PDB file of C-alpha atoms in Angstrom:
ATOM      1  CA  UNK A 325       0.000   0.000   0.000  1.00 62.00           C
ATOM      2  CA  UNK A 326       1.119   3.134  -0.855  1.00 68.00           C
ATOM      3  CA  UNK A 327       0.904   6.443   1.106  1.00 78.00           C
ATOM      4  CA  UNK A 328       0.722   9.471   0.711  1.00 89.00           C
ATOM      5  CA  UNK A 329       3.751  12.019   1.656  1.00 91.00           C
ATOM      6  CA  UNK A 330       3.891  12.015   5.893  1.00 92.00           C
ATOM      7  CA  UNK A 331       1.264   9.571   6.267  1.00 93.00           C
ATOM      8  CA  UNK A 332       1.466   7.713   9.289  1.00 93.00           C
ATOM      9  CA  UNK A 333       2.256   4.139   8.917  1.00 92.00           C
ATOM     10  CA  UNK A 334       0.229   1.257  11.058  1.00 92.00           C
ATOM     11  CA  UNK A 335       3.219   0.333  13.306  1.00 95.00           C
ATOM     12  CA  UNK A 336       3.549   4.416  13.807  1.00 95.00           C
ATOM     13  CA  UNK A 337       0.095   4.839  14.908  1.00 95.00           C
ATOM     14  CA  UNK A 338       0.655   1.293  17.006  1.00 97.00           C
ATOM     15  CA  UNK A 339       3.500   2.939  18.822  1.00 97.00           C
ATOM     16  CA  UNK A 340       1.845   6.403  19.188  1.00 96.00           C
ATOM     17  CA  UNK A 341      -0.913   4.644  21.028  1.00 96.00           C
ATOM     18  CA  UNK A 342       1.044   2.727  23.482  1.00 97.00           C
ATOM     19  CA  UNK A 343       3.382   5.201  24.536  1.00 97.00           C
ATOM     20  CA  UNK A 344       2.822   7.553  27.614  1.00 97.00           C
ATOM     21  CA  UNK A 345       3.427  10.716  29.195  1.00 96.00           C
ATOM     22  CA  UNK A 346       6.487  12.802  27.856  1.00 95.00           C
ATOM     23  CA  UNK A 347       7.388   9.987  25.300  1.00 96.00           C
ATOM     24  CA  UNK A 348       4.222  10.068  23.848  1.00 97.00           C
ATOM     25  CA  UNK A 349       4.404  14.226  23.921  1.00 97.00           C
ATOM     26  CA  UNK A 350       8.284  13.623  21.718  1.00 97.00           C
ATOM     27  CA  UNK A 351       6.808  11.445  19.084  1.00 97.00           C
ATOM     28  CA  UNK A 352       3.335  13.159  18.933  1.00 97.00           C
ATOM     29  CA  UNK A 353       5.628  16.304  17.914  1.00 97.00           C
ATOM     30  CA  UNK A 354       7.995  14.061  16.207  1.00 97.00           C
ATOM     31  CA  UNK A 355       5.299  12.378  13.915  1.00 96.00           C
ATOM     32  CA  UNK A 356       3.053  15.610  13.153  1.00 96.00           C
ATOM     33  CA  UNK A 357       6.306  17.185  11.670  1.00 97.00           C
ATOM     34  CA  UNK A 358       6.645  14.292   9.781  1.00 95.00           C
ATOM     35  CA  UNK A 359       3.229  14.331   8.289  1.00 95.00           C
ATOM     36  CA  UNK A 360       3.428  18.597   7.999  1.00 96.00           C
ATOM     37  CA  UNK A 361       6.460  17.849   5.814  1.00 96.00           C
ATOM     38  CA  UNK A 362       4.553  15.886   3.647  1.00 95.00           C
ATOM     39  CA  UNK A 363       1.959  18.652   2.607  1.00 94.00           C
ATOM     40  CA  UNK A 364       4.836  20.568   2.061  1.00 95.00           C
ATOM     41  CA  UNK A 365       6.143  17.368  -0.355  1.00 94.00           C
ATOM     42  CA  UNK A 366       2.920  17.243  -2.054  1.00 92.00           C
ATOM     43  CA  UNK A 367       2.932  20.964  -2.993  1.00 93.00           C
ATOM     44  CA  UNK A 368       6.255  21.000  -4.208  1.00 92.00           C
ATOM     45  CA  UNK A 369       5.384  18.018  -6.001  1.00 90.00           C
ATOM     46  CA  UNK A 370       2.382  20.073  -7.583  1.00 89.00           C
ATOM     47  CA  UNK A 371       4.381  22.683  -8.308  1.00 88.00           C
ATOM     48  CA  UNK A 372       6.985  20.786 -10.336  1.00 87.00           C
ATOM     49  CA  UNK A 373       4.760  19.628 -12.556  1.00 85.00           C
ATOM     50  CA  UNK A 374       4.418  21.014 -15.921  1.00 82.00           C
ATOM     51  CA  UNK A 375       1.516  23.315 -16.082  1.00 79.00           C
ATOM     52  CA  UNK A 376       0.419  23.420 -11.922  1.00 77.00           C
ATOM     53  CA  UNK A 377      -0.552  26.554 -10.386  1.00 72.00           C
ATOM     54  CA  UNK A 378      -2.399  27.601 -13.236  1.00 80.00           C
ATOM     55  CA  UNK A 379      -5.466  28.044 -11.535  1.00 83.00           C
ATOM     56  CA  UNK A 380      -5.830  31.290  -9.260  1.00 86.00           C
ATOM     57  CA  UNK A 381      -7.591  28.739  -6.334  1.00 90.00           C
ATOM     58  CA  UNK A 382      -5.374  26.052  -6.499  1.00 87.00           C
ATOM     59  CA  UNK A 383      -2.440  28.517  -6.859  1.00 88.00           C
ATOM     60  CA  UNK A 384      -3.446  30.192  -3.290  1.00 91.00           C
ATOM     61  CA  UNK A 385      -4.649  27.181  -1.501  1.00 92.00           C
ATOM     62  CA  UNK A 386      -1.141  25.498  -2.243  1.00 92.00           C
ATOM     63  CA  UNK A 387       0.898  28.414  -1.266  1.00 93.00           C
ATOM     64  CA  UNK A 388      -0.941  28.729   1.745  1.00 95.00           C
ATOM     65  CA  UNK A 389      -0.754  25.018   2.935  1.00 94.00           C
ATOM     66  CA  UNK A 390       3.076  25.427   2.344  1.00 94.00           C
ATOM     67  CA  UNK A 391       3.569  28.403   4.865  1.00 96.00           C
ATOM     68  CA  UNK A 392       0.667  26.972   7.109  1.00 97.00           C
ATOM     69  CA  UNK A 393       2.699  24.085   7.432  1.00 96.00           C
ATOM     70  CA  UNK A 394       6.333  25.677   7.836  1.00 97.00           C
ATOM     71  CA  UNK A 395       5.317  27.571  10.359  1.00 97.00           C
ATOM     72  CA  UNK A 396       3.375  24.770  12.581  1.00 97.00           C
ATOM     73  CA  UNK A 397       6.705  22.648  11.849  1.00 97.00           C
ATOM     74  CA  UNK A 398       8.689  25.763  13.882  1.00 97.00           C
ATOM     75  CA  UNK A 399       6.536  25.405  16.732  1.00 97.00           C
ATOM     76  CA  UNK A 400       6.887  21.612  16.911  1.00 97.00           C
ATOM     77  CA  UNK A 401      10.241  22.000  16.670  1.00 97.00           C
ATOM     78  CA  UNK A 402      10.797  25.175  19.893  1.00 97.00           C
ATOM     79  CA  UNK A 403       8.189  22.614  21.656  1.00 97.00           C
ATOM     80  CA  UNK A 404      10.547  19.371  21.222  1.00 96.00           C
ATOM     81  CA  UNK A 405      13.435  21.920  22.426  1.00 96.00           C
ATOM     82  CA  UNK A 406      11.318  22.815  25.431  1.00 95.00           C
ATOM     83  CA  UNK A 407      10.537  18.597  26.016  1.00 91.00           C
TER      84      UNK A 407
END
């Protein structure tokens, strides 16, 4: 089976669900950043692609998921530091 860019993985999800406290806090963080970067993968994907970003909607929506998701990776980042 074949996911898409940061999609979480069974044996992710498995371990997300058994761990507790502040190591469940680290790879929370540690797996949303994962799956941030891959909306970031998928519009840079859509953007390399001959002809994408014509459209005015898709255009914004893209752009806007990219710096959405740059700047939610920054504060998973300061709150690992803080961990």
């Amino acid at each position: 089976v074949m996911l898409m860019p940061g999609m979480l993985t069974p044996e992710q999800m498995a371990q997300l669900d058994s761990a507790r406290g502040p190591e469940f806090d680290r790879l929370f963080l540690t797996l949303m950043i994962q799956h941030h970067r891959g909306a970031i993968t998928m519009v840079r994907e859509l953007f390399g692609s001959h002809g994408a970003g014509q459209d005015e909607v898709v255009f914004k929506f893209a752009n806007e998921v990219e710096v959405d998701q740059e700047t939610e990776i920054a504060r998973m980042r300061q709150m690992l530091i803080e961990l």
